[in-house]
């Protein structure tokens, strides 16, 4: 199957140009000057399909490097399966995800990983890779980490939060980081001081402050800043490369910035919720159906931050200055009915997470429309850097000969309204209800196969393949 995309503006992390893109089978074969003439032949006449992208952007498929399909959490499990979540990703122009396989205290890393392969195999609409959560750092899990690179898993996540669930203490973090320095595995860190959060949360609950808003009060920015600093210093001591996930506090960004200026291999990711939504939005959210429990829709960790403290503004700025290098979703959806409502009487029991895998490309494009980031930076933050960061460069994140034929045709004159009534994620609500985007994902191609075209879904479950990843390109 040969596909030729003509008349579009091809956008990369470094520039834009009028060019035609030829996809042969699963691979990009050529990026050509407009006119589609190759060695004297009119290409358009010799391919199976021609897509006219006049007036539209032609970009590399999005890579969401932080998702949690079917994650067991808080007595329930994230509501998107690999099938539903990756199909929703495709609808939104994301053609690769990296999900988190889970190991907990007393479990074998190999078993956790095998379980994740079993959940995903044959189910996915788009290509998928894994990071490994090490929720129990001990001699066995440290030894097992030696084998991860061979499995194509070149990053692992530790938690400074969630005592009794995924939490690692400083001694465990130190040991795992020593392993990271030794193997080249990238240490991903959930940087919040969990024990301190639990004390504050308990004190709030005792004062009958149990509504969703108090989730964010307990998870104070000081505890994100402190944990980020501690992770940076442990990384400094051990030589481990560090990637801090879901950064929401401006003070945490400042920690990352000085560490980077100091020459450390330290990276940061933020998520659309920290760019658009605030603690005040959560406090003000009251509905007929849920009352003030409406705010549970936005319970996630790290939490939404106060608009008045300037976190959102600082985060957009950090995206421009490269103090933050990537935007992922931390897609971890839970329905209100039967899931979030487990915490109806106590915010501590609300499963943490927001579902956004379908909307990341659109939400970040809106940052282009409002002048927060450039078109090129949009592509860099959502596709090119994730590929480089997580060992997929050359295959993903670029439109160049030899790369996978993962291409999105984006219409800047289109319009998207986000709603639970129309989204494809397995959720009974949307954290983005009513959001308007001045752009639209028109066509989504994954390894040469058109998955989404003009509002129709043409893909099938099992189209996606496991991505064996290499080491991060930023560490070589
Ligand atoms: O609220 C969140 N972020 N849920 C998913 C688990 C995590 O910490 O990433
Ligand atoms: Zn986390
Ligand atoms: Zn997460």
CSV table of C-alpha atoms and ligand atoms in Angstrom, one decimal:
chain,number,residue,atom,x,y,z
A,1,UNK,CA,0.0,0.0,0.0
A,2,UNK,CA,1.4,3.4,-1.0
A,3,UNK,CA,0.0,6.6,0.3
A,4,UNK,CA,0.9,10.1,-0.9
A,5,UNK,CA,0.0,13.1,1.2
A,6,UNK,CA,0.1,16.2,-1.0
A,7,UNK,CA,-0.2,20.0,-0.6
A,8,UNK,CA,0.3,20.0,3.1
A,9,UNK,CA,2.6,22.0,5.4
A,10,UNK,CA,5.0,19.5,7.0
A,11,UNK,CA,5.8,20.6,10.5
A,12,UNK,CA,8.8,19.2,12.4
A,13,UNK,CA,10.4,20.3,15.7
A,14,UNK,CA,12.8,22.5,13.7
A,15,UNK,CA,10.7,24.1,11.0
A,16,UNK,CA,7.9,23.8,8.5
A,17,UNK,CA,7.8,23.5,4.7
A,18,UNK,CA,5.5,22.8,1.8
A,19,UNK,CA,6.2,19.1,1.0
A,20,UNK,CA,4.6,15.9,-0.1
A,21,UNK,CA,5.0,12.8,2.0
A,22,UNK,CA,5.2,9.3,0.5
A,23,UNK,CA,4.5,6.3,2.7
A,24,UNK,CA,5.3,2.9,1.3
A,25,UNK,CA,4.0,0.0,3.3
A,26,UNK,CA,4.6,0.9,7.0
A,27,UNK,CA,7.4,3.3,6.4
A,28,UNK,CA,8.0,6.9,5.2
A,29,UNK,CA,9.7,6.5,1.9
A,30,UNK,CA,10.2,10.2,0.9
A,31,UNK,CA,9.6,13.8,1.8
A,32,UNK,CA,9.4,15.6,-1.5
A,33,UNK,CA,9.2,19.1,-2.9
A,34,UNK,CA,5.6,19.7,-3.8
A,35,UNK,CA,4.4,18.4,-7.2
A,36,UNK,CA,5.1,14.7,-6.4
A,37,UNK,CA,7.5,14.0,-9.3
A,38,UNK,CA,10.1,11.4,-8.6
A,39,UNK,CA,12.6,10.4,-11.3
A,40,UNK,CA,10.3,11.8,-13.9
A,41,UNK,CA,7.3,9.9,-12.7
A,42,UNK,CA,4.1,11.5,-11.6
A,43,UNK,CA,3.9,9.9,-8.2
A,44,UNK,CA,0.2,10.7,-7.6
A,45,UNK,CA,-0.6,8.4,-10.6
A,46,UNK,CA,1.3,5.5,-9.2
A,47,UNK,CA,0.2,5.3,-5.6
A,48,UNK,CA,-2.8,3.5,-4.0
A,49,UNK,CA,-4.1,6.5,-2.2
A,50,UNK,CA,-3.6,10.3,-2.4
A,51,UNK,CA,-4.6,12.5,0.5
A,52,UNK,CA,-5.0,16.2,-0.2
A,53,UNK,CA,-3.8,18.1,2.9
A,54,UNK,CA,-4.1,21.6,1.4
A,55,UNK,CA,-4.3,24.2,4.1
A,56,UNK,CA,-3.5,21.6,6.8
A,57,UNK,CA,-0.5,20.6,8.9
A,58,UNK,CA,1.2,17.3,8.4
A,59,UNK,CA,2.9,16.2,11.6
A,60,UNK,CA,4.4,13.1,13.1
A,61,UNK,CA,2.0,11.0,15.1
A,62,UNK,CA,1.7,12.0,18.8
A,63,UNK,CA,3.5,10.0,21.5
A,64,UNK,CA,1.9,10.0,24.9
A,65,UNK,CA,4.7,8.7,27.2
A,66,UNK,CA,2.6,8.5,30.3
A,67,UNK,CA,-0.6,6.4,30.4
A,68,UNK,CA,-2.2,4.0,32.8
A,69,UNK,CA,-4.6,1.7,31.1
A,70,UNK,CA,-6.4,-0.7,33.5
A,71,UNK,CA,-4.2,0.5,36.4
A,72,UNK,CA,-5.4,-1.0,39.7
A,73,UNK,CA,-5.7,1.9,42.1
A,74,UNK,CA,-7.7,2.8,45.2
A,75,UNK,CA,-9.8,-0.4,45.2
A,76,UNK,CA,-10.7,-0.2,41.5
A,77,UNK,CA,-8.9,0.0,38.2
A,78,UNK,CA,-8.5,2.7,35.5
A,79,UNK,CA,-11.6,2.4,33.3
A,80,UNK,CA,-9.9,2.4,29.9
A,81,UNK,CA,-8.6,-1.0,28.7
A,82,UNK,CA,-5.8,-1.1,26.3
A,83,UNK,CA,-8.4,-1.5,23.6
A,84,UNK,CA,-10.6,1.5,24.5
A,85,UNK,CA,-7.7,3.7,25.6
A,86,UNK,CA,-5.5,3.3,22.5
A,87,UNK,CA,-8.5,3.7,20.2
A,88,UNK,CA,-9.3,7.0,21.9
A,89,UNK,CA,-5.6,7.9,21.6
A,90,UNK,CA,-5.8,7.3,17.8
A,91,UNK,CA,-8.9,9.4,17.5
A,92,UNK,CA,-6.9,12.2,19.0
A,93,UNK,CA,-3.8,11.9,16.8
A,94,UNK,CA,-1.6,9.9,19.2
A,95,UNK,CA,-0.1,6.9,17.5
A,96,UNK,CA,2.1,5.6,20.3
A,97,UNK,CA,1.7,5.3,24.0
A,98,UNK,CA,4.0,4.3,26.8
A,99,UNK,CA,2.2,2.7,29.6
A,100,UNK,CA,3.4,1.6,33.1
A,101,UNK,CA,3.7,-2.1,34.0
A,102,UNK,CA,3.4,-2.5,37.7
A,103,UNK,CA,5.5,-4.4,40.3
A,104,UNK,CA,4.6,-4.1,44.0
A,105,UNK,CA,6.3,-5.1,47.2
A,106,UNK,CA,6.7,-8.9,47.3
A,107,UNK,CA,5.9,-9.3,43.6
A,108,UNK,CA,8.4,-10.3,40.9
A,109,UNK,CA,9.2,-7.6,38.3
A,110,UNK,CA,9.0,-10.3,35.6
A,111,UNK,CA,5.5,-11.2,36.7
A,112,UNK,CA,4.3,-7.6,36.7
A,113,UNK,CA,5.7,-7.1,33.2
A,114,UNK,CA,4.3,-10.3,31.9
A,115,UNK,CA,0.8,-9.3,33.2
A,116,UNK,CA,1.1,-6.0,31.3
A,117,UNK,CA,2.1,-7.7,28.1
A,118,UNK,CA,-0.9,-10.0,28.5
A,119,UNK,CA,-3.3,-7.1,29.0
A,120,UNK,CA,-2.0,-5.2,25.9
A,121,UNK,CA,-1.2,-7.9,23.4
A,122,UNK,CA,-3.6,-8.0,20.5
A,123,UNK,CA,-5.7,-5.3,22.0
A,124,UNK,CA,-4.1,-2.0,21.0
A,125,UNK,CA,-5.1,0.3,18.2
A,126,UNK,CA,-1.7,2.1,18.2
A,127,UNK,CA,1.9,1.1,19.0
A,128,UNK,CA,2.7,0.7,22.7
A,129,UNK,CA,5.7,0.4,25.0
A,130,UNK,CA,6.1,0.1,28.7
A,131,UNK,CA,7.9,1.8,31.5
A,132,UNK,CA,8.3,-0.4,34.7
A,133,UNK,CA,6.9,0.8,38.0
A,134,UNK,CA,9.1,-0.6,40.8
A,135,UNK,CA,6.7,-0.4,43.7
A,136,UNK,CA,8.9,-2.6,45.9
A,137,UNK,CA,12.6,-2.0,45.8
A,138,UNK,CA,14.4,-5.0,47.2
A,139,UNK,CA,17.2,-7.3,46.2
A,140,UNK,CA,15.1,-9.3,43.8
A,141,UNK,CA,13.6,-6.3,42.0
A,142,UNK,CA,17.0,-4.6,41.8
A,143,UNK,CA,18.4,-7.7,40.2
A,144,UNK,CA,15.5,-8.0,37.8
A,145,UNK,CA,16.1,-4.4,36.7
A,146,UNK,CA,19.3,-5.7,35.0
A,147,UNK,CA,17.1,-7.6,32.4
A,148,UNK,CA,14.8,-4.7,31.6
A,149,UNK,CA,16.9,-3.2,28.8
A,150,UNK,CA,16.8,-6.5,26.9
A,151,UNK,CA,13.0,-6.4,27.1
A,152,UNK,CA,13.0,-3.0,25.5
A,153,UNK,CA,12.1,-1.2,28.8
A,154,UNK,CA,14.6,1.5,29.4
A,155,UNK,CA,12.9,3.6,32.1
A,156,UNK,CA,11.3,2.8,35.5
A,157,UNK,CA,9.1,4.8,37.8
A,158,UNK,CA,9.5,5.2,41.6
A,159,UNK,CA,7.0,6.9,43.9
A,160,UNK,CA,7.9,9.2,46.8
A,161,UNK,CA,4.1,9.4,47.4
A,162,UNK,CA,1.4,6.8,48.2
A,163,UNK,CA,2.9,5.1,51.4
A,164,UNK,CA,1.8,1.5,51.6
A,165,UNK,CA,1.0,1.3,47.9
A,166,UNK,CA,3.8,2.2,45.5
A,167,UNK,CA,6.0,4.3,48.0
A,168,UNK,CA,9.8,4.0,48.1
A,169,UNK,CA,11.8,5.5,51.0
A,170,UNK,CA,15.1,7.3,50.5
A,171,UNK,CA,17.2,4.2,51.0
A,172,UNK,CA,15.2,2.3,48.4
A,173,UNK,CA,15.4,5.3,46.0
A,174,UNK,CA,19.1,5.5,46.5
A,175,UNK,CA,19.6,1.8,45.6
A,176,UNK,CA,17.4,2.0,42.6
A,177,UNK,CA,19.1,5.1,41.3
A,178,UNK,CA,22.5,3.4,41.7
A,179,UNK,CA,21.1,0.7,39.4
A,180,UNK,CA,19.9,3.4,37.0
A,181,UNK,CA,23.3,4.9,36.9
A,182,UNK,CA,24.8,1.5,36.2
A,183,UNK,CA,22.4,0.4,33.5
A,184,UNK,CA,21.4,3.6,31.7
A,185,UNK,CA,17.8,3.1,32.7
A,186,UNK,CA,16.1,6.4,33.1
A,187,UNK,CA,14.7,7.0,36.6
A,188,UNK,CA,11.1,8.5,36.4
A,189,UNK,CA,10.0,10.0,39.7
A,190,UNK,CA,6.6,10.8,41.2
A,191,UNK,CA,8.0,13.6,43.3
A,192,UNK,CA,5.7,14.4,46.3
A,193,UNK,CA,6.4,13.8,49.9
A,194,UNK,CA,3.9,11.1,50.6
A,195,UNK,CA,4.3,10.6,54.4
A,196,UNK,CA,3.8,14.4,55.0
A,197,UNK,CA,0.8,14.5,52.6
A,198,UNK,CA,-0.8,11.6,54.6
A,199,UNK,CA,-0.4,13.6,57.9
A,200,UNK,CA,-2.0,16.7,56.4
A,201,UNK,CA,-4.8,14.7,54.8
A,202,UNK,CA,-5.6,13.0,58.1
A,203,UNK,CA,-5.7,16.3,59.9
A,204,UNK,CA,-8.1,17.7,57.3
A,205,UNK,CA,-10.3,14.7,57.5
A,206,UNK,CA,-10.5,15.0,61.3
A,207,UNK,CA,-11.7,18.6,60.8
A,208,UNK,CA,-14.5,17.2,58.5
A,209,UNK,CA,-12.8,18.8,55.5
A,210,UNK,CA,-13.5,15.8,53.2
A,211,UNK,CA,-14.6,17.2,49.9
A,212,UNK,CA,-12.4,16.8,46.7
A,213,UNK,CA,-10.9,20.2,47.0
A,214,UNK,CA,-9.0,19.2,50.1
A,215,UNK,CA,-7.1,16.6,48.1
A,216,UNK,CA,-5.2,19.6,46.6
A,217,UNK,CA,-4.9,21.3,50.0
A,218,UNK,CA,-3.2,18.3,51.5
A,219,UNK,CA,-0.8,17.9,48.5
A,220,UNK,CA,0.8,21.3,49.1
A,221,UNK,CA,3.3,22.6,46.5
A,222,UNK,CA,6.0,22.7,49.2
A,223,UNK,CA,5.8,18.9,49.3
A,224,UNK,CA,6.3,18.7,45.6
A,225,UNK,CA,9.2,21.1,45.7
A,226,UNK,CA,10.8,19.3,48.5
A,227,UNK,CA,10.5,15.9,46.9
A,228,UNK,CA,11.7,17.2,43.6
A,229,UNK,CA,14.8,18.6,45.3
A,230,UNK,CA,15.4,15.4,47.2
A,231,UNK,CA,15.2,13.4,43.9
A,232,UNK,CA,17.5,15.7,42.2
A,233,UNK,CA,20.1,15.5,45.0
A,234,UNK,CA,19.9,11.7,45.1
A,235,UNK,CA,20.3,11.7,41.3
A,236,UNK,CA,23.3,14.0,41.7
A,237,UNK,CA,24.9,11.7,44.3
A,238,UNK,CA,24.3,8.5,42.3
A,239,UNK,CA,24.7,9.8,38.8
A,240,UNK,CA,21.3,8.5,37.8
A,241,UNK,CA,19.5,10.4,35.0
A,242,UNK,CA,16.2,11.7,36.3
A,243,UNK,CA,12.8,12.4,34.7
A,244,UNK,CA,10.2,14.0,37.0
A,245,UNK,CA,6.7,13.1,35.9
A,246,UNK,CA,3.5,15.2,36.1
A,247,UNK,CA,5.2,18.4,37.4
A,248,UNK,CA,2.5,20.9,38.5
A,249,UNK,CA,4.2,23.4,40.9
A,250,UNK,CA,6.2,26.3,39.7
A,251,UNK,CA,8.7,25.7,42.6
A,252,UNK,CA,9.3,22.2,41.3
A,253,UNK,CA,10.0,23.6,37.9
A,254,UNK,CA,12.6,26.0,39.5
A,255,UNK,CA,14.3,23.0,41.1
A,256,UNK,CA,14.5,21.3,37.7
A,257,UNK,CA,15.8,24.5,36.1
A,258,UNK,CA,18.7,25.0,38.5
A,259,UNK,CA,19.7,21.3,38.3
A,260,UNK,CA,19.7,21.5,34.5
A,261,UNK,CA,21.7,24.7,34.6
A,262,UNK,CA,24.1,22.9,36.9
A,263,UNK,CA,24.6,20.3,34.2
A,264,UNK,CA,22.6,17.4,35.6
A,265,UNK,CA,20.7,15.0,33.4
A,266,UNK,CA,17.4,16.1,34.8
A,267,UNK,CA,14.2,16.3,32.8
A,268,UNK,CA,10.6,17.3,33.5
A,269,UNK,CA,7.1,16.5,32.1
A,270,UNK,CA,3.9,18.3,32.6
A,271,UNK,CA,0.3,17.5,31.6
A,272,UNK,CA,-2.5,19.5,30.0
A,273,UNK,CA,-4.4,19.7,33.3
A,274,UNK,CA,-1.6,21.7,34.9
A,275,UNK,CA,-1.7,24.1,32.0
A,276,UNK,CA,-5.4,24.8,31.8
A,277,UNK,CA,-7.1,23.7,35.1
A,278,UNK,CA,-6.8,25.1,38.6
A,279,UNK,CA,-7.6,24.3,42.2
A,280,UNK,CA,-10.1,27.2,42.1
A,281,UNK,CA,-11.9,25.5,39.2
A,282,UNK,CA,-12.1,22.4,41.3
A,283,UNK,CA,-13.4,24.3,44.3
A,284,UNK,CA,-16.0,26.1,42.2
A,285,UNK,CA,-17.3,23.0,40.5
A,286,UNK,CA,-20.7,22.1,41.9
A,287,UNK,CA,-23.3,20.2,39.9
A,288,UNK,CA,-26.9,19.2,40.4
A,289,UNK,CA,-26.0,15.5,40.1
A,290,UNK,CA,-22.9,15.5,42.4
A,291,UNK,CA,-23.0,18.7,44.5
A,292,UNK,CA,-19.5,19.7,45.6
A,293,UNK,CA,-18.4,16.1,44.9
A,294,UNK,CA,-18.3,17.3,41.2
A,295,UNK,CA,-14.7,18.3,42.0
A,296,UNK,CA,-13.7,14.6,42.2
A,297,UNK,CA,-13.5,14.7,38.4
A,298,UNK,CA,-10.2,16.7,38.8
A,299,UNK,CA,-8.7,14.7,41.6
A,300,UNK,CA,-5.2,13.7,40.4
A,301,UNK,CA,-1.7,13.6,41.8
A,302,UNK,CA,0.2,15.8,41.6
A,303,UNK,CA,-2.9,18.0,42.2
A,304,UNK,CA,-4.2,21.0,40.3
A,305,UNK,CA,-2.6,24.1,41.6
A,306,UNK,CA,-3.9,27.6,42.6
A,307,UNK,CA,-4.3,29.9,39.7
A,308,UNK,CA,-3.4,32.9,41.9
A,309,UNK,CA,0.0,31.4,42.8
A,310,UNK,CA,1.0,31.6,39.1
A,311,UNK,CA,1.7,27.9,38.5
A,312,UNK,CA,-0.1,27.8,35.1
A,313,UNK,CA,1.7,30.8,33.8
A,314,UNK,CA,5.0,29.5,34.9
A,315,UNK,CA,4.4,26.1,33.4
A,316,UNK,CA,3.7,27.6,29.9
A,317,UNK,CA,6.8,29.7,30.3
A,318,UNK,CA,8.8,26.6,31.2
A,319,UNK,CA,7.6,24.9,28.0
A,320,UNK,CA,8.9,27.8,26.0
A,321,UNK,CA,12.3,27.9,27.8
A,322,UNK,CA,12.8,24.2,27.8
A,323,UNK,CA,12.9,24.0,31.6
A,324,UNK,CA,10.1,21.4,30.9
A,325,UNK,CA,10.7,19.2,27.9
A,326,UNK,CA,7.6,17.2,27.4
A,327,UNK,CA,3.8,17.1,27.7
A,328,UNK,CA,2.2,13.7,28.5
A,329,UNK,CA,-1.3,13.1,29.8
A,330,UNK,CA,-0.9,10.8,32.8
A,331,UNK,CA,-4.1,9.3,31.4
A,332,UNK,CA,-5.7,7.5,34.3
A,333,UNK,CA,-9.4,7.6,33.9
A,334,UNK,CA,-12.0,6.7,36.5
A,335,UNK,CA,-15.8,7.0,36.1
A,336,UNK,CA,-17.7,9.1,38.6
A,337,UNK,CA,-20.3,6.3,39.1
A,338,UNK,CA,-18.9,3.4,41.0
A,339,UNK,CA,-15.3,4.6,40.9
A,340,UNK,CA,-14.6,8.3,41.9
A,341,UNK,CA,-17.7,8.0,44.2
A,342,UNK,CA,-15.8,5.6,46.4
A,343,UNK,CA,-14.5,8.8,48.0
A,344,UNK,CA,-17.9,10.5,48.3
A,345,UNK,CA,-17.4,10.9,52.0
A,346,UNK,CA,-13.6,11.3,52.1
A,347,UNK,CA,-11.3,12.7,49.4
A,348,UNK,CA,-8.6,10.2,50.5
A,349,UNK,CA,-10.6,7.4,48.9
A,350,UNK,CA,-11.2,9.1,45.5
A,351,UNK,CA,-9.1,7.2,42.9
A,352,UNK,CA,-6.5,9.6,41.6
A,353,UNK,CA,-6.5,10.4,37.9
A,354,UNK,CA,-7.8,12.3,34.9
A,355,UNK,CA,-8.5,10.9,31.4
A,356,UNK,CA,-7.0,12.9,28.5
A,357,UNK,CA,-5.3,10.6,26.1
A,358,UNK,CA,-7.7,11.6,23.4
A,359,UNK,CA,-7.2,15.3,23.8
A,360,UNK,CA,-3.5,16.0,24.3
A,361,UNK,CA,-2.7,17.0,20.7
A,362,UNK,CA,-5.7,19.3,20.5
A,363,UNK,CA,-5.2,20.9,24.0
A,364,UNK,CA,-1.6,21.6,23.2
A,365,UNK,CA,-2.5,22.9,19.7
A,366,UNK,CA,-4.7,25.4,21.5
A,367,UNK,CA,-1.4,26.7,23.1
A,368,UNK,CA,-0.3,27.5,19.5
A,369,UNK,CA,-3.5,29.3,18.8
A,370,UNK,CA,-3.2,31.4,22.0
A,371,UNK,CA,0.5,32.2,21.3
A,372,UNK,CA,1.9,30.2,24.2
A,373,UNK,CA,4.1,27.9,22.1
A,374,UNK,CA,5.1,27.8,18.4
A,375,UNK,CA,3.9,25.3,15.9
A,376,UNK,CA,7.3,23.6,15.9
A,377,UNK,CA,7.4,23.5,19.7
A,378,UNK,CA,3.9,21.8,19.7
A,379,UNK,CA,5.4,19.0,17.6
A,380,UNK,CA,8.6,18.8,19.7
A,381,UNK,CA,6.7,18.6,23.0
A,382,UNK,CA,4.2,16.0,22.0
A,383,UNK,CA,6.1,13.8,19.6
A,384,UNK,CA,9.8,14.4,18.8
A,385,UNK,CA,11.1,14.8,22.3
A,386,UNK,CA,9.1,11.9,23.7
A,387,UNK,CA,10.7,9.7,21.0
A,388,UNK,CA,14.2,10.9,21.8
A,389,UNK,CA,13.6,10.8,25.5
A,390,UNK,CA,12.3,7.2,25.5
A,391,UNK,CA,14.5,5.5,22.9
A,392,UNK,CA,12.3,5.6,19.9
A,393,UNK,CA,14.1,8.2,17.8
A,394,UNK,CA,14.4,7.5,14.1
A,395,UNK,CA,11.3,5.3,14.2
A,396,UNK,CA,8.9,7.7,15.8
A,397,UNK,CA,8.6,11.5,16.3
A,398,UNK,CA,9.8,12.5,12.9
A,399,UNK,CA,8.6,12.6,9.3
A,400,UNK,CA,11.7,11.4,7.5
A,401,UNK,CA,12.6,8.5,5.2
A,402,UNK,CA,12.9,5.3,7.2
A,403,UNK,CA,10.7,6.4,10.0
A,404,UNK,CA,7.4,4.6,10.7
A,405,UNK,CA,4.6,6.0,8.7
A,406,UNK,CA,2.9,7.6,11.7
A,407,UNK,CA,1.4,10.8,10.4
A,408,UNK,CA,-1.4,13.1,11.5
A,409,UNK,CA,-3.1,15.6,9.3
A,410,UNK,CA,-4.3,18.5,11.4
A,411,UNK,CA,-6.7,21.1,10.2
A,412,UNK,CA,-6.1,24.6,11.8
A,413,UNK,CA,-9.4,25.7,10.4
A,414,UNK,CA,-11.3,22.9,12.0
A,415,UNK,CA,-13.0,23.0,15.4
A,416,UNK,CA,-13.2,20.5,18.2
A,417,UNK,CA,-15.6,20.6,21.1
A,418,UNK,CA,-14.6,18.2,23.9
A,419,UNK,CA,-17.5,16.4,25.6
A,420,UNK,CA,-18.2,13.1,27.4
A,421,UNK,CA,-21.0,12.7,24.9
A,422,UNK,CA,-18.6,12.5,21.9
A,423,UNK,CA,-15.3,11.3,23.3
A,424,UNK,CA,-14.1,7.8,22.8
A,425,UNK,CA,-12.5,7.2,26.2
A,426,UNK,CA,-14.3,4.8,28.5
A,427,UNK,CA,-15.4,7.5,31.0
A,428,UNK,CA,-18.8,8.8,32.1
A,429,UNK,CA,-17.6,12.3,32.2
A,430,UNK,CA,-14.9,14.6,30.8
A,431,UNK,CA,-12.5,16.7,32.8
A,432,UNK,CA,-12.5,18.9,29.7
A,433,UNK,CA,-16.3,19.2,29.2
A,434,UNK,CA,-17.1,22.1,26.9
A,435,UNK,CA,-13.5,23.0,26.0
A,436,UNK,CA,-13.3,24.5,22.5
A,437,UNK,CA,-10.2,23.8,20.3
A,438,UNK,CA,-9.5,25.9,17.2
A,439,UNK,CA,-8.2,23.0,15.3
A,440,UNK,CA,-9.1,19.4,14.4
A,441,UNK,CA,-7.5,16.0,13.9
A,442,UNK,CA,-8.6,15.1,10.4
A,443,UNK,CA,-6.6,12.0,9.5
A,444,UNK,CA,-4.5,9.6,11.5
A,445,UNK,CA,-2.1,7.2,9.9
A,446,UNK,CA,-0.2,4.6,11.9
A,447,UNK,CA,2.6,2.6,10.2
A,448,UNK,CA,1.0,3.4,6.9
A,449,UNK,CA,-2.6,2.3,7.9
A,450,UNK,CA,-5.3,5.0,8.0
A,451,UNK,CA,-6.9,4.6,11.4
A,452,UNK,CA,-9.0,7.8,11.4
A,453,UNK,CA,-10.3,9.6,8.4
A,454,UNK,CA,-12.8,12.4,8.2
A,455,UNK,CA,-14.7,11.3,11.4
A,456,UNK,CA,-14.6,7.6,10.6
A,457,UNK,CA,-12.7,4.9,12.5
A,458,UNK,CA,-11.0,2.5,10.0
A,459,UNK,CA,-8.6,0.7,12.4
A,460,UNK,CA,-9.0,-2.5,14.3
A,461,UNK,CA,-7.9,-3.8,17.7
A,462,UNK,CA,-4.5,-5.4,17.4
A,463,UNK,CA,-3.2,-2.9,14.8
A,464,UNK,CA,-0.8,-1.7,17.5
A,465,UNK,CA,2.5,-3.4,18.1
A,466,UNK,CA,4.8,-3.6,21.1
A,467,UNK,CA,7.6,-1.1,21.0
A,468,UNK,CA,10.9,-2.4,22.2
A,469,UNK,CA,12.7,0.8,23.1
A,470,UNK,CA,16.3,1.7,23.2
A,471,UNK,CA,18.1,3.9,25.8
A,472,UNK,CA,17.2,7.6,26.0
A,473,UNK,CA,18.9,9.6,23.3
A,474,UNK,CA,19.5,12.4,25.8
A,475,UNK,CA,21.9,10.3,27.8
A,476,UNK,CA,24.3,9.2,25.0
B,1,LIG,O1,-3.4,10.9,39.7
B,1,LIG,C1,-2.6,10.2,39.1
B,1,LIG,N1,-1.6,10.8,38.6
B,1,LIG,N2,-2.9,8.9,38.9
B,1,LIG,C2,-2.1,8.0,38.3
B,1,LIG,C3,-0.9,7.5,39.1
B,1,LIG,C4,0.3,8.4,39.1
B,1,LIG,O2,0.7,8.8,40.1
B,1,LIG,O3,0.8,8.7,38.0
B,2,LIG,ZN1,2.7,9.5,39.5
B,3,LIG,ZN1,0.9,8.5,36.2
